[in-house]
mmCIF file of C-alpha atoms in Angstrom:
data_model
loop_
_atom_site.group_PDB
_atom_site.id
_atom_site.type_symbol
_atom_site.label_atom_id
_atom_site.label_comp_id
_atom_site.label_asym_id
_atom_site.label_seq_id
_atom_site.Cartn_x
_atom_site.Cartn_y
_atom_site.Cartn_z
ATOM 1 C CA MET L 473 0.000 0.000 0.000
ATOM 2 C CA LYS L 474 1.321 3.413 -0.958
ATOM 3 C CA THR L 475 1.573 5.979 1.809
ATOM 4 C CA THR L 476 1.212 9.630 0.998
ATOM 5 C CA SER L 477 2.388 12.504 3.089
ATOM 6 C CA THR L 478 0.854 15.919 2.791
ATOM 7 C CA SER L 479 3.439 18.666 2.670
ATOM 8 C CA ILE L 480 3.175 21.853 4.665
ATOM 9 C CA SER L 481 2.448 23.902 1.541
ATOM 10 C CA GLU L 482 -0.445 21.576 0.631
ATOM 11 C CA LYS L 483 -1.904 21.912 4.116
ATOM 12 C CA ILE L 484 -1.617 25.687 3.941
ATOM 13 C CA PHE L 485 -3.223 25.710 0.484
ATOM 14 C CA HIS L 486 -6.141 23.548 1.679
ATOM 15 C CA PHE L 487 -6.673 25.764 4.717
ATOM 16 C CA VAL L 488 -6.538 29.005 2.708
ATOM 17 C CA PHE L 489 -8.773 27.613 -0.067
ATOM 18 C CA THR L 490 -11.369 26.400 2.440
ATOM 19 C CA PHE L 491 -11.226 29.677 4.391
ATOM 20 C CA LEU L 492 -11.613 31.862 1.304
ATOM 21 C CA THR L 493 -14.470 29.818 -0.126
ATOM 22 C CA SER L 494 -16.310 29.831 3.203
ATOM 23 C CA ALA L 495 -15.823 33.607 3.438
ATOM 24 C CA GLY L 496 -17.107 34.023 -0.125
ATOM 25 C CA LEU L 497 -20.066 31.773 0.615
ATOM 26 C CA GLY L 498 -20.879 33.793 3.726
ATOM 27 C CA TYR L 499 -20.637 37.032 1.757
ATOM 28 C CA SER L 500 -22.930 35.786 -0.981
ATOM 29 C CA LEU L 501 -25.463 34.412 1.541
ATOM 30 C CA VAL L 502 -25.544 37.721 3.434
ATOM 31 C CA ASN L 503 -25.913 39.581 0.143
ATOM 32 C CA SER L 504 -28.774 37.348 -0.984
ATOM 33 C CA PHE L 505 -30.836 36.918 2.162
ATOM 34 C CA ILE L 506 -30.050 39.780 4.536
ATOM 35 C CA LEU L 507 -29.274 42.694 2.209
ATOM 36 C CA ASN L 508 -31.800 41.597 -0.447
ATOM 37 C CA LYS L 509 -29.291 42.045 -3.275
ATOM 38 C CA PRO L 510 -29.428 38.569 -4.788
ATOM 39 C CA ASP L 511 -26.587 37.552 -7.064
ATOM 40 C CA LYS L 512 -27.510 33.990 -7.957
ATOM 41 C CA ASP L 513 -24.426 33.419 -10.099
ATOM 42 C CA LEU L 514 -22.036 34.356 -7.296
ATOM 43 C CA LEU L 515 -23.999 32.246 -4.838
ATOM 44 C CA LEU L 516 -23.878 29.210 -7.132
ATOM 45 C CA VAL L 517 -20.151 29.589 -7.779
ATOM 46 C CA MET L 518 -19.395 29.957 -4.064
ATOM 47 C CA ILE L 519 -21.488 26.895 -3.181
ATOM 48 C CA CYS L 520 -19.661 24.818 -5.796
ATOM 49 C CA LEU L 521 -16.235 26.054 -4.660
ATOM 50 C CA PHE L 522 -17.121 25.411 -1.018
ATOM 51 C CA PHE L 523 -18.153 21.818 -1.724
ATOM 52 C CA ALA L 524 -15.046 21.331 -3.864
ATOM 53 C CA SER L 525 -12.794 22.543 -1.052
ATOM 54 C CA ILE L 526 -14.488 20.274 1.486
ATOM 55 C CA ALA L 527 -14.251 17.318 -0.915
ATOM 56 C CA LEU L 528 -10.544 18.005 -1.494
ATOM 57 C CA TRP L 529 -9.902 18.180 2.241
ATOM 58 C CA GLN L 530 -11.842 14.961 2.894
ATOM 59 C CA ARG L 531 -10.109 13.141 0.034
ATOM 60 C CA LYS L 532 -6.707 13.991 1.447
ATOM 61 C CA LYS L 533 -7.825 12.970 4.922
ATOM 62 C CA TRP L 534 -9.199 9.595 3.782
ATOM 63 C CA ASN L 535 -6.236 8.983 1.454
ATOM 64 C CA LYS L 536 -3.935 8.717 4.463
ATOM 65 C CA GLN L 537 -5.726 5.684 5.880
#
């Protein structure tokens, strides 16, 4: 079985990518539902990027086992 080690730069990239997508998702949700300035395209892109970042993080986590 092949073991993979995640480098420090990969961990930093995953953290930053997840943080930025969650911030963008929060911004687009506040814009849509609280400020009543819906931007459906931005909301859809942020949802897709957020799920992609979570999937990337989970894949790396499960790849270690």
